[in-house]
């Protein structure tokens, strides 16, 4: 199969982690007879520096003509500390989501035995945690009318949802739960918010079409607590934009490292795949960032291309690195390997080049990955 992939390195550690994914994708292409054609484009602080815009028109043009987008990270401290900045890197991402109608953000939260000790949760609460969050991504308070009064003392962010915006993502979440444990939790604040009551009404109606799926409804404050107390109870979580932003960051710490988590944003057109970690500017260019979140996002992209066996192989490679202690600094502050080395090892595994004995001292010197 031939696929056109728009690559947006973005900011901070974006370029170095995304390069590892491309390396792995190339190994997959080689092994399975595919072809991935990359086209590079700009977004975020990098785009502002180079063009003045966080999402240049050329980027939109390229992504519209691609099969998928592989995206690194967005954000730079110089904008975070300046709330009055007129142009912000995040505007590029929000505009891209809206332009491509990427209405569903999918974030799987998996736990790995090898990382249990890093999780703030007790091991007994971690075993078997497997949650996927479906966050609405193009509506709600993020995209509502925003106003600041002339005297600067009153501000407003409007939160609006239309039935069709709820139906289209709920459909994806119901379908996904049919493939999984057939449990779906709608997270809302229906005791207070009108939009949440609409979400509940729509989801309740739709549940009739999925009689096998056990649906429950949970207020977001309780869900935040349940996520820590007993994450195993969740299978598929469906929620609106803002609640999903918060709950998914909370859920991400369960794994033990934010650097591990992938995501997919899908809609009617080109889909986008990105790790959920930020741009981590302090680590940029140091070759220390964890590339696995990006590599696992590339695996989600392979699934999206219906390359299921290929995606499975990439996930197996990632698990192999973790189980053998080939990890970056975020996972092991003492014995760790570079971003590039981890990328090389995942690639080598995909190429079936991993020998039974690996020379760890060569690896730590960033020499050849294979003896
Ligand atoms: C995310 C991020 C974005 C969001 C920011 C960068 C605008 O936190 O993808 O979750 O809030 O959606
Ligand atoms: Mn977020």
Short mmCIF file of C-alpha atoms and ligand atoms in Angstrom, two decimals:
data_model
loop_
_atom_site.label_atom_id
_atom_site.label_comp_id
_atom_site.label_asym_id
_atom_site.label_seq_id
_atom_site.Cartn_x
_atom_site.Cartn_y
_atom_site.Cartn_z
CA UNK A 1 0.00 0.00 0.00
CA UNK A 2 1.15 3.54 -0.68
CA UNK A 3 0.28 6.28 1.79
CA UNK A 4 0.98 9.99 1.90
CA UNK A 5 1.87 11.13 5.40
CA UNK A 6 2.09 14.81 6.28
CA UNK A 7 4.74 15.20 8.95
CA UNK A 8 4.53 18.13 11.32
CA UNK A 9 7.52 18.11 13.65
CA UNK A 10 6.21 21.06 15.66
CA UNK A 11 8.03 22.40 18.69
CA UNK A 12 10.47 21.30 21.39
CA UNK A 13 11.09 17.57 21.33
CA UNK A 14 8.60 17.15 18.45
CA UNK A 15 11.27 16.71 15.73
CA UNK A 16 13.46 14.19 17.58
CA UNK A 17 10.62 11.88 18.65
CA UNK A 18 8.85 12.05 15.29
CA UNK A 19 12.07 11.08 13.49
CA UNK A 20 12.11 7.82 15.47
CA UNK A 21 8.56 7.06 14.32
CA UNK A 22 9.49 7.65 10.70
CA UNK A 23 12.42 5.30 11.10
CA UNK A 24 10.08 2.63 12.44
CA UNK A 25 7.51 3.30 9.71
CA UNK A 26 10.22 2.91 7.07
CA UNK A 27 11.17 -0.46 8.55
CA UNK A 28 7.50 -1.49 8.44
CA UNK A 29 7.26 -0.34 4.82
CA UNK A 30 10.32 -2.35 3.93
CA UNK A 31 9.16 -5.50 5.67
CA UNK A 32 5.55 -5.46 4.46
CA UNK A 33 6.02 -3.93 1.02
CA UNK A 34 4.38 -0.56 1.69
CA UNK A 35 5.46 2.91 0.79
CA UNK A 36 5.14 5.93 3.06
CA UNK A 37 5.72 9.22 1.33
CA UNK A 38 6.40 12.06 3.76
CA UNK A 39 5.69 15.69 3.19
CA UNK A 40 6.88 18.10 5.85
CA UNK A 41 4.94 21.10 7.04
CA UNK A 42 4.90 23.69 9.77
CA UNK A 43 2.68 24.36 12.76
CA UNK A 44 3.01 25.90 16.21
CA UNK A 45 5.78 28.12 17.57
CA UNK A 46 8.11 26.87 14.84
CA UNK A 47 5.63 28.06 12.21
CA UNK A 48 5.18 31.44 13.93
CA UNK A 49 8.96 31.95 13.98
CA UNK A 50 9.30 31.05 10.30
CA UNK A 51 6.10 32.47 8.79
CA UNK A 52 4.31 34.60 11.39
CA UNK A 53 1.36 32.21 11.42
CA UNK A 54 0.81 29.18 13.73
CA UNK A 55 -0.87 27.34 10.85
CA UNK A 56 0.33 28.53 7.43
CA UNK A 57 -2.01 28.00 4.47
CA UNK A 58 0.54 25.67 2.83
CA UNK A 59 0.23 23.33 5.81
CA UNK A 60 -3.52 23.11 5.40
CA UNK A 61 -3.10 22.44 1.72
CA UNK A 62 -0.59 19.64 2.32
CA UNK A 63 -2.62 17.93 5.06
CA UNK A 64 -5.81 18.04 3.01
CA UNK A 65 -3.99 16.07 0.33
CA UNK A 66 -2.51 13.50 2.70
CA UNK A 67 -3.80 10.21 4.05
CA UNK A 68 -2.73 11.01 7.60
CA UNK A 69 -0.75 13.45 9.70
CA UNK A 70 2.06 12.48 12.02
CA UNK A 71 2.49 15.29 14.49
CA UNK A 72 5.17 15.90 17.14
CA UNK A 73 4.33 18.47 19.80
CA UNK A 74 3.25 22.06 20.22
CA UNK A 75 4.11 24.92 22.55
CA UNK A 76 6.91 27.19 23.65
CA UNK A 77 7.46 28.82 27.05
CA UNK A 78 7.82 32.28 25.55
CA UNK A 79 4.09 32.15 24.74
CA UNK A 80 2.96 30.33 27.89
CA UNK A 81 4.20 33.16 30.06
CA UNK A 82 2.59 35.85 27.97
CA UNK A 83 -1.21 35.64 28.21
CA UNK A 84 -1.54 38.79 26.11
CA UNK A 85 0.27 37.28 23.08
CA UNK A 86 -1.93 37.79 20.03
CA UNK A 87 -0.58 34.82 18.13
CA UNK A 88 -0.13 31.57 20.04
CA UNK A 89 1.21 28.19 18.90
CA UNK A 90 -1.89 26.35 20.22
CA UNK A 91 -4.09 28.38 17.86
CA UNK A 92 -2.51 26.42 15.02
CA UNK A 93 -3.52 23.09 16.51
CA UNK A 94 -7.06 24.23 17.33
CA UNK A 95 -7.50 25.63 13.81
CA UNK A 96 -6.18 22.43 12.27
CA UNK A 97 -8.61 20.32 14.33
CA UNK A 98 -11.50 22.54 13.29
CA UNK A 99 -10.49 22.77 9.61
CA UNK A 100 -10.13 19.01 9.28
CA UNK A 101 -13.18 18.37 11.47
CA UNK A 102 -11.15 16.11 13.71
CA UNK A 103 -14.08 15.65 16.04
CA UNK A 104 -12.86 12.63 17.99
CA UNK A 105 -9.68 12.44 20.00
CA UNK A 106 -8.92 8.87 20.96
CA UNK A 107 -6.53 8.23 23.84
CA UNK A 108 -5.87 4.67 24.94
CA UNK A 109 -4.43 4.25 28.42
CA UNK A 110 -2.54 1.00 28.82
CA UNK A 111 -0.38 -0.17 31.68
CA UNK A 112 2.88 -2.08 31.30
CA UNK A 113 4.19 -4.45 33.94
CA UNK A 114 7.68 -3.00 33.50
CA UNK A 115 6.42 0.48 34.43
CA UNK A 116 4.21 -0.41 37.37
CA UNK A 117 6.74 0.91 39.88
CA UNK A 118 6.56 4.36 38.26
CA UNK A 119 2.83 4.70 38.57
CA UNK A 120 1.43 6.70 41.49
CA UNK A 121 -1.19 3.95 41.80
CA UNK A 122 -0.72 0.74 43.76
CA UNK A 123 0.16 -2.31 41.64
CA UNK A 124 -3.08 -4.06 42.62
CA UNK A 125 -5.04 -1.20 41.02
CA UNK A 126 -2.95 -1.28 37.86
CA UNK A 127 -3.19 -4.89 36.77
CA UNK A 128 -5.44 -5.11 33.75
CA UNK A 129 -6.16 -1.40 33.34
CA UNK A 130 -7.16 -0.83 29.74
CA UNK A 131 -9.16 2.32 29.09
CA UNK A 132 -9.78 4.27 25.94
CA UNK A 133 -11.01 7.83 26.11
CA UNK A 134 -13.13 9.33 23.34
CA UNK A 135 -12.88 13.07 23.76
CA UNK A 136 -14.99 15.40 21.58
CA UNK A 137 -12.48 17.74 19.96
CA UNK A 138 -14.11 20.40 17.80
CA UNK A 139 -16.92 21.79 19.93
CA UNK A 140 -17.87 22.94 23.40
CA UNK A 141 -16.16 25.66 25.39
CA UNK A 142 -12.96 25.48 23.33
CA UNK A 143 -14.70 26.81 20.25
CA UNK A 144 -17.52 28.89 21.76
CA UNK A 145 -17.77 32.65 21.63
CA UNK A 146 -15.17 34.33 23.82
CA UNK A 147 -15.53 37.82 25.17
CA UNK A 148 -13.71 40.22 27.42
CA UNK A 149 -15.61 43.33 28.48
CA UNK A 150 -14.19 46.71 27.58
CA UNK A 151 -13.16 47.44 31.16
CA UNK A 152 -11.34 44.10 31.22
CA UNK A 153 -13.21 42.91 34.31
CA UNK A 154 -15.66 40.40 32.85
CA UNK A 155 -14.85 37.47 30.59
CA UNK A 156 -17.02 34.87 28.93
CA UNK A 157 -16.49 31.50 27.21
CA UNK A 158 -19.59 30.01 25.72
CA UNK A 159 -20.17 26.24 25.65
CA UNK A 160 -22.51 24.98 22.95
CA UNK A 161 -23.19 21.50 21.61
CA UNK A 162 -25.50 20.44 18.82
CA UNK A 163 -27.03 16.97 18.78
CA UNK A 164 -25.15 15.97 15.62
CA UNK A 165 -21.79 16.78 17.24
CA UNK A 166 -22.65 14.37 20.05
CA UNK A 167 -24.07 11.66 17.80
CA UNK A 168 -21.04 11.37 15.52
CA UNK A 169 -18.52 10.80 18.30
CA UNK A 170 -20.91 8.70 20.39
CA UNK A 171 -21.30 6.41 17.38
CA UNK A 172 -17.52 5.87 17.23
CA UNK A 173 -17.38 5.23 20.97
CA UNK A 174 -20.26 2.72 20.88
CA UNK A 175 -18.68 0.92 17.94
CA UNK A 176 -15.36 0.77 19.74
CA UNK A 177 -16.93 -0.60 22.89
CA UNK A 178 -18.53 -3.37 20.80
CA UNK A 179 -14.96 -4.41 19.87
CA UNK A 180 -13.85 -4.30 23.49
CA UNK A 181 -15.49 -5.11 26.81
CA UNK A 182 -18.83 -3.59 25.77
CA UNK A 183 -18.86 -1.02 28.54
CA UNK A 184 -19.27 2.68 27.91
CA UNK A 185 -19.19 5.50 30.45
CA UNK A 186 -20.45 8.94 29.55
CA UNK A 187 -18.63 11.51 31.66
CA UNK A 188 -20.56 14.76 32.10
CA UNK A 189 -21.86 17.29 34.58
CA UNK A 190 -25.56 16.75 33.95
CA UNK A 191 -26.49 17.89 37.45
CA UNK A 192 -25.41 21.41 36.50
CA UNK A 193 -24.91 21.89 32.75
CA UNK A 194 -27.55 22.01 30.03
CA UNK A 195 -25.03 20.79 27.44
CA UNK A 196 -24.36 17.74 29.64
CA UNK A 197 -28.07 17.00 29.84
CA UNK A 198 -28.21 17.03 26.04
CA UNK A 199 -25.22 14.63 25.92
CA UNK A 200 -27.04 12.29 28.30
CA UNK A 201 -30.30 12.40 26.37
CA UNK A 202 -28.57 11.70 23.04
CA UNK A 203 -26.39 8.91 24.40
CA UNK A 204 -29.37 7.32 26.16
CA UNK A 205 -31.33 7.30 22.87
CA UNK A 206 -28.39 5.82 20.98
CA UNK A 207 -27.84 3.13 23.62
CA UNK A 208 -31.03 1.48 22.39
CA UNK A 209 -29.17 0.63 19.16
CA UNK A 210 -26.40 -1.09 21.09
CA UNK A 211 -28.27 -3.38 23.49
CA UNK A 212 -25.10 -5.36 24.24
CA UNK A 213 -23.24 -2.32 25.52
CA UNK A 214 -23.61 -1.56 29.23
CA UNK A 215 -23.82 2.23 29.43
CA UNK A 216 -23.34 4.21 32.57
CA UNK A 217 -23.27 7.90 33.32
CA UNK A 218 -20.84 9.55 35.68
CA UNK A 219 -20.36 13.13 36.80
CA UNK A 220 -16.93 14.42 35.88
CA UNK A 221 -15.89 15.19 39.46
CA UNK A 222 -16.68 11.63 40.50
CA UNK A 223 -14.99 10.28 37.34
CA UNK A 224 -11.80 12.16 38.24
CA UNK A 225 -11.81 10.38 41.58
CA UNK A 226 -12.77 6.96 40.19
CA UNK A 227 -9.93 7.17 37.67
CA UNK A 228 -7.47 7.04 40.56
CA UNK A 229 -9.40 4.83 42.97
CA UNK A 230 -10.41 2.12 40.52
CA UNK A 231 -9.43 2.71 36.88
CA UNK A 232 -10.19 -0.91 35.99
CA UNK A 233 -13.91 -0.17 36.07
CA UNK A 234 -13.58 1.80 32.83
CA UNK A 235 -13.56 0.41 29.32
CA UNK A 236 -14.59 3.18 26.90
CA UNK A 237 -15.05 6.70 28.26
CA UNK A 238 -16.99 9.19 26.17
CA UNK A 239 -16.90 12.85 27.04
CA UNK A 240 -17.00 16.43 25.81
CA UNK A 241 -13.98 18.53 24.89
CA UNK A 242 -12.93 20.20 28.13
CA UNK A 243 -13.71 17.27 30.44
CA UNK A 244 -11.84 15.01 28.06
CA UNK A 245 -8.79 17.26 28.11
CA UNK A 246 -8.61 17.05 31.88
CA UNK A 247 -9.58 13.42 32.42
CA UNK A 248 -7.18 12.19 29.75
CA UNK A 249 -4.19 13.97 31.31
CA UNK A 250 -5.20 12.53 34.66
CA UNK A 251 -5.51 9.04 33.19
CA UNK A 252 -2.14 9.37 31.49
CA UNK A 253 -0.19 9.32 34.77
CA UNK A 254 -1.56 5.85 35.52
CA UNK A 255 0.83 4.37 32.95
CA UNK A 256 3.85 5.71 34.81
CA UNK A 257 5.25 8.00 32.14
CA UNK A 258 3.47 10.64 30.11
CA UNK A 259 6.03 9.93 27.40
CA UNK A 260 4.39 6.60 26.61
CA UNK A 261 0.94 7.71 25.52
CA UNK A 262 -0.27 7.95 21.95
CA UNK A 263 -3.40 9.53 20.51
CA UNK A 264 -5.40 9.70 17.33
CA UNK A 265 -7.68 12.50 16.20
CA UNK A 266 -10.17 11.39 13.60
CA UNK A 267 -13.00 13.03 11.73
CA UNK A 268 -14.37 13.09 8.26
CA UNK A 269 -11.08 13.64 6.42
CA UNK A 270 -7.37 13.24 7.11
CA UNK A 271 -6.69 11.83 10.59
CA UNK A 272 -3.90 13.00 12.86
CA UNK A 273 -1.64 10.99 15.15
CA UNK A 274 0.40 12.49 17.96
CA UNK A 275 1.86 11.62 21.35
CA UNK A 276 -0.04 13.25 24.16
CA UNK A 277 3.04 14.71 25.83
CA UNK A 278 3.86 18.34 25.28
CA UNK A 279 6.86 19.96 23.66
CA UNK A 280 9.05 19.50 26.79
CA UNK A 281 11.31 22.43 25.83
CA UNK A 282 13.90 21.67 28.57
CA UNK A 283 14.75 18.41 26.79
CA UNK A 284 14.67 19.69 23.21
CA UNK A 285 17.70 18.72 21.16
CA UNK A 286 19.23 16.65 23.98
CA UNK A 287 18.27 13.23 22.61
CA UNK A 288 16.76 12.22 25.96
CA UNK A 289 13.01 12.36 25.29
CA UNK A 290 10.92 9.21 25.23
CA UNK A 291 10.00 8.45 21.61
CA UNK A 292 7.54 5.66 22.48
CA UNK A 293 4.48 7.93 22.66
CA UNK A 294 5.19 8.99 19.10
CA UNK A 295 6.01 5.46 17.95
CA UNK A 296 2.78 4.14 19.47
CA UNK A 297 0.92 6.97 17.72
CA UNK A 298 2.45 5.72 14.48
CA UNK A 299 1.08 2.27 15.41
CA UNK A 300 -2.38 3.83 15.75
CA UNK A 301 -1.86 5.30 12.29
CA UNK A 302 -1.07 1.82 10.94
CA UNK A 303 -4.33 0.53 12.45
CA UNK A 304 -6.12 3.44 10.77
CA UNK A 305 -4.60 2.29 7.45
CA UNK A 306 -5.97 -1.20 8.23
CA UNK A 307 -2.39 -2.45 8.62
CA UNK A 308 -3.25 -4.40 11.75
CA UNK A 309 -0.41 -6.91 11.68
CA UNK A 310 2.05 -4.08 11.16
CA UNK A 311 0.65 -2.13 14.12
CA UNK A 312 0.84 -5.22 16.29
CA UNK A 313 4.49 -5.70 15.42
CA UNK A 314 5.32 -2.12 16.39
CA UNK A 315 3.55 -2.58 19.75
CA UNK A 316 5.40 -5.83 20.33
CA UNK A 317 8.67 -4.04 19.62
CA UNK A 318 7.82 -1.32 22.13
CA UNK A 319 6.98 -3.91 24.79
CA UNK A 320 10.22 -5.72 24.05
CA UNK A 321 12.26 -2.56 24.72
CA UNK A 322 10.45 -1.96 28.03
CA UNK A 323 10.78 -5.52 29.20
CA UNK A 324 14.50 -5.51 28.48
CA UNK A 325 15.23 -2.25 30.24
CA UNK A 326 15.88 -0.27 27.08
CA UNK A 327 14.26 2.90 28.27
CA UNK A 328 14.78 6.66 28.30
CA UNK A 329 15.58 8.83 31.29
CA UNK A 330 11.93 9.50 32.24
CA UNK A 331 11.58 5.80 32.98
CA UNK A 332 14.98 5.04 34.47
CA UNK A 333 17.04 8.01 35.68
CA UNK A 334 20.12 5.81 36.20
CA UNK A 335 20.33 3.29 33.39
CA UNK A 336 18.93 4.86 30.31
CA UNK A 337 19.39 5.18 26.58
CA UNK A 338 19.00 7.99 24.11
CA UNK A 339 15.92 8.81 22.06
CA UNK A 340 17.80 7.70 18.95
CA UNK A 341 18.89 4.39 20.46
CA UNK A 342 15.36 3.49 21.52
CA UNK A 343 14.15 4.36 18.01
CA UNK A 344 16.92 2.19 16.54
CA UNK A 345 15.99 -0.74 18.78
CA UNK A 346 12.31 -0.59 17.88
CA UNK A 347 13.34 -0.44 14.24
CA UNK A 348 15.73 -3.37 14.64
CA UNK A 349 13.00 -5.44 16.27
CA UNK A 350 10.65 -4.65 13.38
CA UNK A 351 13.41 -5.71 10.99
CA UNK A 352 13.84 -8.90 12.99
CA UNK A 353 17.45 -8.00 13.68
CA UNK A 354 17.46 -8.35 17.45
CA UNK A 355 19.98 -10.99 18.46
CA UNK A 356 19.49 -12.93 21.68
CA UNK A 357 22.36 -11.11 23.37
CA UNK A 358 22.61 -7.38 23.13
CA UNK A 359 25.63 -5.41 24.12
CA UNK A 360 24.19 -2.87 26.54
CA UNK A 361 27.47 -1.03 27.00
CA UNK A 362 27.68 -0.37 23.27
CA UNK A 363 24.15 0.90 23.38
CA UNK A 364 24.78 3.31 26.20
CA UNK A 365 27.66 4.74 24.19
CA UNK A 366 25.18 5.18 21.36
CA UNK A 367 27.27 2.89 19.22
CA UNK A 368 25.84 0.18 17.06
CA UNK A 369 22.66 -1.28 18.51
CA UNK A 370 23.71 -4.77 17.54
CA UNK A 371 26.86 -6.58 18.51
C1 LIG B 1 -4.26 18.56 24.16
C2 LIG B 1 -3.66 19.89 24.53
C3 LIG B 1 -4.39 20.97 23.75
C4 LIG B 1 -5.83 20.96 24.22
C5 LIG B 1 -3.77 22.37 23.86
C6 LIG B 1 -2.33 22.38 23.45
C7 LIG B 1 -4.57 23.40 23.11
O1 LIG B 1 -3.69 20.11 25.89
O2 LIG B 1 -4.16 18.14 22.99
O3 LIG B 1 -4.86 17.92 25.03
O4 LIG B 1 -6.15 21.57 25.25
O5 LIG B 1 -6.65 20.34 23.54
MN1 LIG B 2 -4.52 18.49 27.04
#
